[in-house]
mmCIF file of C-alpha atoms in Angstrom:
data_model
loop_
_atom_site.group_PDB
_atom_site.id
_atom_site.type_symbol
_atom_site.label_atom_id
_atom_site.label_comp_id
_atom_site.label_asym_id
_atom_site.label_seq_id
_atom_site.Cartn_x
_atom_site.Cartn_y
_atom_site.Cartn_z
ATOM 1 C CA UNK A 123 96.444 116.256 122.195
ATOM 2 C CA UNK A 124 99.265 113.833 122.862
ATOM 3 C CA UNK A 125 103.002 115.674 123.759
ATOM 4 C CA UNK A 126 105.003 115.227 120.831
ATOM 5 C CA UNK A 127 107.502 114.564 122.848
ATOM 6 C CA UNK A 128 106.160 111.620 124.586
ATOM 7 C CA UNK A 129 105.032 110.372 120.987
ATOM 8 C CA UNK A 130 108.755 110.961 119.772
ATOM 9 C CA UNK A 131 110.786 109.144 122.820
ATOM 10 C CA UNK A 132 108.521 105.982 122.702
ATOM 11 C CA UNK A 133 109.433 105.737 118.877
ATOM 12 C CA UNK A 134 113.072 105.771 119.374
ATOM 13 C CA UNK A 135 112.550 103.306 122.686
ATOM 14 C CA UNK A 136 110.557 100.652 120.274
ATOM 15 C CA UNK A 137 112.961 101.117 117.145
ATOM 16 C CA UNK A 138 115.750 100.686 119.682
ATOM 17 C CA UNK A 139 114.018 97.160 120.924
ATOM 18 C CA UNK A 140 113.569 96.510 117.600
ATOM 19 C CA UNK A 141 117.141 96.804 116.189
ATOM 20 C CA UNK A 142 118.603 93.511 114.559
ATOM 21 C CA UNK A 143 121.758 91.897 116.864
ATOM 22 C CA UNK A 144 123.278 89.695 114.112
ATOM 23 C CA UNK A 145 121.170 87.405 111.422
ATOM 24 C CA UNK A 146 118.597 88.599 113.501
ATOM 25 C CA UNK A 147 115.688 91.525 112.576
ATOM 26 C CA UNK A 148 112.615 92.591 113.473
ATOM 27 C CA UNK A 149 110.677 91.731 116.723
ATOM 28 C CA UNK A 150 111.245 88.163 118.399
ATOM 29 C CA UNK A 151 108.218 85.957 118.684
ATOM 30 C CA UNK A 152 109.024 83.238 121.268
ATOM 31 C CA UNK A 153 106.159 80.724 120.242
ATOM 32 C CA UNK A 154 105.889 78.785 117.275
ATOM 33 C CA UNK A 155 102.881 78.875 114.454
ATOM 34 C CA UNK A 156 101.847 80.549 111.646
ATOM 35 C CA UNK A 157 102.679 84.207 111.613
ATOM 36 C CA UNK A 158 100.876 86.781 109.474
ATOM 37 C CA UNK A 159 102.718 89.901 107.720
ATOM 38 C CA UNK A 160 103.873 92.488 109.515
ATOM 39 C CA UNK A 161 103.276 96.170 110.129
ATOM 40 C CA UNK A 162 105.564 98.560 107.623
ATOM 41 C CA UNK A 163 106.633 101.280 110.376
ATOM 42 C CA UNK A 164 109.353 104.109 108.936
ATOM 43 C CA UNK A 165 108.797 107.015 110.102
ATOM 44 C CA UNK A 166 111.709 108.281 108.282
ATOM 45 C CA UNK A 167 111.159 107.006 104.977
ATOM 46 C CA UNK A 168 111.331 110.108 102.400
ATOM 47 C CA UNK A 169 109.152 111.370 101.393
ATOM 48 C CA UNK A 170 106.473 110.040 103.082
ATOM 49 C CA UNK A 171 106.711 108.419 106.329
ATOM 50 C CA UNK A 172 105.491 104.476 105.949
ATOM 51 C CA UNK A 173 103.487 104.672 109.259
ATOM 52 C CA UNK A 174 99.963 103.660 110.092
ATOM 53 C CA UNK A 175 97.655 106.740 109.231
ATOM 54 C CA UNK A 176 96.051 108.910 111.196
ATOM 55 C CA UNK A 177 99.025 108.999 113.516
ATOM 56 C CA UNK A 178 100.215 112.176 115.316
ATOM 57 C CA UNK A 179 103.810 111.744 114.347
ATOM 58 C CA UNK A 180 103.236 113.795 111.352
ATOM 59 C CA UNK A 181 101.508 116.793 112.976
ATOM 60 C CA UNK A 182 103.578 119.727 113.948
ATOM 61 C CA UNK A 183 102.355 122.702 116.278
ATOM 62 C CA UNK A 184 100.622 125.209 114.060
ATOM 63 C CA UNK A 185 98.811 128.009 115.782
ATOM 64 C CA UNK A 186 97.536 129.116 112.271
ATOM 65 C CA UNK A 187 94.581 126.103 112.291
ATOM 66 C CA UNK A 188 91.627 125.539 114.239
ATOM 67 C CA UNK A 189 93.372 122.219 115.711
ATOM 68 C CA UNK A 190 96.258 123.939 116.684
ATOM 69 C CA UNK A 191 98.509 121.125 114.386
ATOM 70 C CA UNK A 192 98.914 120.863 110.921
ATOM 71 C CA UNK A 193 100.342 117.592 108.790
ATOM 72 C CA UNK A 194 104.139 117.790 107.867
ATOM 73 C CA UNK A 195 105.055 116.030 104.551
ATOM 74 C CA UNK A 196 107.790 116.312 103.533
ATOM 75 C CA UNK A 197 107.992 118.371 99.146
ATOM 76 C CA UNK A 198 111.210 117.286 98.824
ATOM 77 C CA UNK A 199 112.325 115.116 95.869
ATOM 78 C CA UNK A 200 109.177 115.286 93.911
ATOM 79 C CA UNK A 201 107.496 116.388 90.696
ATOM 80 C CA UNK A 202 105.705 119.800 90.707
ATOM 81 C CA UNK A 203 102.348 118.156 90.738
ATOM 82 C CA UNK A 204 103.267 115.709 94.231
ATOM 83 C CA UNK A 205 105.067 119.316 95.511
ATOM 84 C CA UNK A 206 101.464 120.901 94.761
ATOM 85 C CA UNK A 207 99.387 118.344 96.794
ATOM 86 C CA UNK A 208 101.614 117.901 99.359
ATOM 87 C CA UNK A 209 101.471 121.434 99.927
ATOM 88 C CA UNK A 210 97.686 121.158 100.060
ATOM 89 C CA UNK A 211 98.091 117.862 102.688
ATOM 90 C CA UNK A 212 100.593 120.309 104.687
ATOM 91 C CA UNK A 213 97.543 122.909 104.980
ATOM 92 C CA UNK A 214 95.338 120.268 106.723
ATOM 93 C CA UNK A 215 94.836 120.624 110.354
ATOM 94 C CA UNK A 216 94.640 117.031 111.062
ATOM 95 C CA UNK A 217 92.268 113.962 110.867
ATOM 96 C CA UNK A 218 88.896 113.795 109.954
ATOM 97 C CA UNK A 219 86.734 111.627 113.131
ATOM 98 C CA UNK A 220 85.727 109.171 109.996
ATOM 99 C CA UNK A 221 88.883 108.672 107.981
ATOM 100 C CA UNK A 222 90.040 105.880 106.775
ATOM 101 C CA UNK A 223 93.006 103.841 108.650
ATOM 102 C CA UNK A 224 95.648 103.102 106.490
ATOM 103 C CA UNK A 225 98.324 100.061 107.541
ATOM 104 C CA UNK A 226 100.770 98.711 105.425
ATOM 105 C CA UNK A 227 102.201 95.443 105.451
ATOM 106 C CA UNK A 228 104.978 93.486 104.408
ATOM 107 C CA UNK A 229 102.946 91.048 102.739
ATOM 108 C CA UNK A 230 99.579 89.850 101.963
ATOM 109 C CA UNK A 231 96.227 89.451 104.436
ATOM 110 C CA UNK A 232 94.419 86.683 104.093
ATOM 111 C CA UNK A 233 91.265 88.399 104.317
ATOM 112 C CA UNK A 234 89.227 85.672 105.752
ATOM 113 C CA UNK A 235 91.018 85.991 109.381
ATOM 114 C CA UNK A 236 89.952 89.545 109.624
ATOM 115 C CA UNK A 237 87.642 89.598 112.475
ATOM 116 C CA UNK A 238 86.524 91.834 115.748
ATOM 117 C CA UNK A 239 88.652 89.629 117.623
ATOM 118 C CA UNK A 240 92.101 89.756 115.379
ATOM 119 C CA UNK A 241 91.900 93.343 114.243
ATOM 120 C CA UNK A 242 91.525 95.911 117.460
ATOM 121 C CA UNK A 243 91.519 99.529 117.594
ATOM 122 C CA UNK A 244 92.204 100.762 121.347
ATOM 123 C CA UNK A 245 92.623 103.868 122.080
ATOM 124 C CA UNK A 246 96.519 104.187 123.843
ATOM 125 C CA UNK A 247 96.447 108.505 124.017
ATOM 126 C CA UNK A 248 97.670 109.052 128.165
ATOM 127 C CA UNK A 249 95.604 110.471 129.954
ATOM 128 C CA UNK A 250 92.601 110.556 127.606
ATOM 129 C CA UNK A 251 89.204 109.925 128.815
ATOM 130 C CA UNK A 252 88.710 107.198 126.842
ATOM 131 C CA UNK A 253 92.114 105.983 127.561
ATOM 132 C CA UNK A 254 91.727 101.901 126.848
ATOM 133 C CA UNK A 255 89.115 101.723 125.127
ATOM 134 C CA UNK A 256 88.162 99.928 122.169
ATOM 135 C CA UNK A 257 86.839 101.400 119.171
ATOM 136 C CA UNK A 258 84.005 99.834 117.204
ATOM 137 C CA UNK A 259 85.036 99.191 113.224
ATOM 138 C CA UNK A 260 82.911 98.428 110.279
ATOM 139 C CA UNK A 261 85.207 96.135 108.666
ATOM 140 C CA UNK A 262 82.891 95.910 105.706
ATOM 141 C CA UNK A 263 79.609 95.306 107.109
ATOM 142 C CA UNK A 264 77.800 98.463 106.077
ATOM 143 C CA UNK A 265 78.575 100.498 109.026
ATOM 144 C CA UNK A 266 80.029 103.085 106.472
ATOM 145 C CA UNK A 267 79.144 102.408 102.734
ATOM 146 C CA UNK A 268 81.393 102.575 99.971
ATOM 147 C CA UNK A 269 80.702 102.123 96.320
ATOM 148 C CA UNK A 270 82.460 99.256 95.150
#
C-alpha cells in the first residue's frame, strides 16, 4: 500500500513544477517535433477527479473492507441517480488486478503509434517488490477479449 502521504506531497511538488509563469502552461519540452496530446490530470476537478484510473489518490483508509481502503467520490452536485452509484463506487474497496486503465487526453490518439515501445506501464509504488518493473499490456491483441 503506498502512504497517502507520500502519494499527496509528490502531487503538489509536480503541480507546483507544472504551474504556468506568464504566456506560459503546462510542462516545457526543450526539443522540437511533433508532440502528441497530453495527459488530463485534476485531481480536484468536482465531482470526479480527471486522473488516470486505478490511481490511489482516490482511496481513503477504511478499516470496514477487506483492502483496508475504500474509493472516495465525491455525491456532491449530482442527480439522485449519480448520488446512488457513487455511493455504490464509494463502497468498493479498490481495484480489480484486471481493470481497465482509463487516461484522458486533451486531444485525439492517433491510434496507429500505439505500440509496446510508446505506451509503458511501470510499476513506480516505493519500496514494492516489483518496484520498476514493466507490466505486460494487451493493447488489443487478444490477451483479454472484448466483444466489439
Amino acid at each position: 500500500m503506498v502512504n497517502h502521504y507520500t502519494i499527496i506531497t509528490s502531487v503538489i511538488l509536480t503541480l507546483a513544477a507544472c504551474m504556468p509563469t506568464g504566456e506560459e502552461i503546462g510542462l516545457r519540452v526543450d526539443s522540437e517535433g511533433p508532440h502528441g496530446p497530453a495527459v488530463l490530470f485534476d485531481p480536484m476537478e468536482r465531482p470526479i477527479p480527471n486522473i488516470p484510473l486505478p490511481n490511489d489518490l482516490i482511496l481513503l483508509s477504511n478499516s470496514e473492507t477487506a483492502s483496508g481502503v475504500s474509493w472516495n467520490t465525491s455525491t456532491e452536485r449530482v442527480s439522485e441517480n449519480q448520488r446512488h452509484i457513487r455511493e455504490l463506487l464509494n463502497s468498493l474497496d479498490g481495484f480489480g488486478p484486471f481493470a481497465p486503465i482509463m487516461v484522458s487526453f486533451n486531444g485525439a490518439i492517433d491510434l496507429t503509434t500505439v505500440t509496446d515501445e510508446s505506451v509503458l506501464l511501470v510499476n513506480i509504488e516505493p519500496g514494492h517488490p516489483r518496484e520498476g518493473e514493466l507490466a505486460p499490456l494487451d493493447l488489443g491483441r487478444g490477451y483479454f477479449p472484448a466483444e466489439g
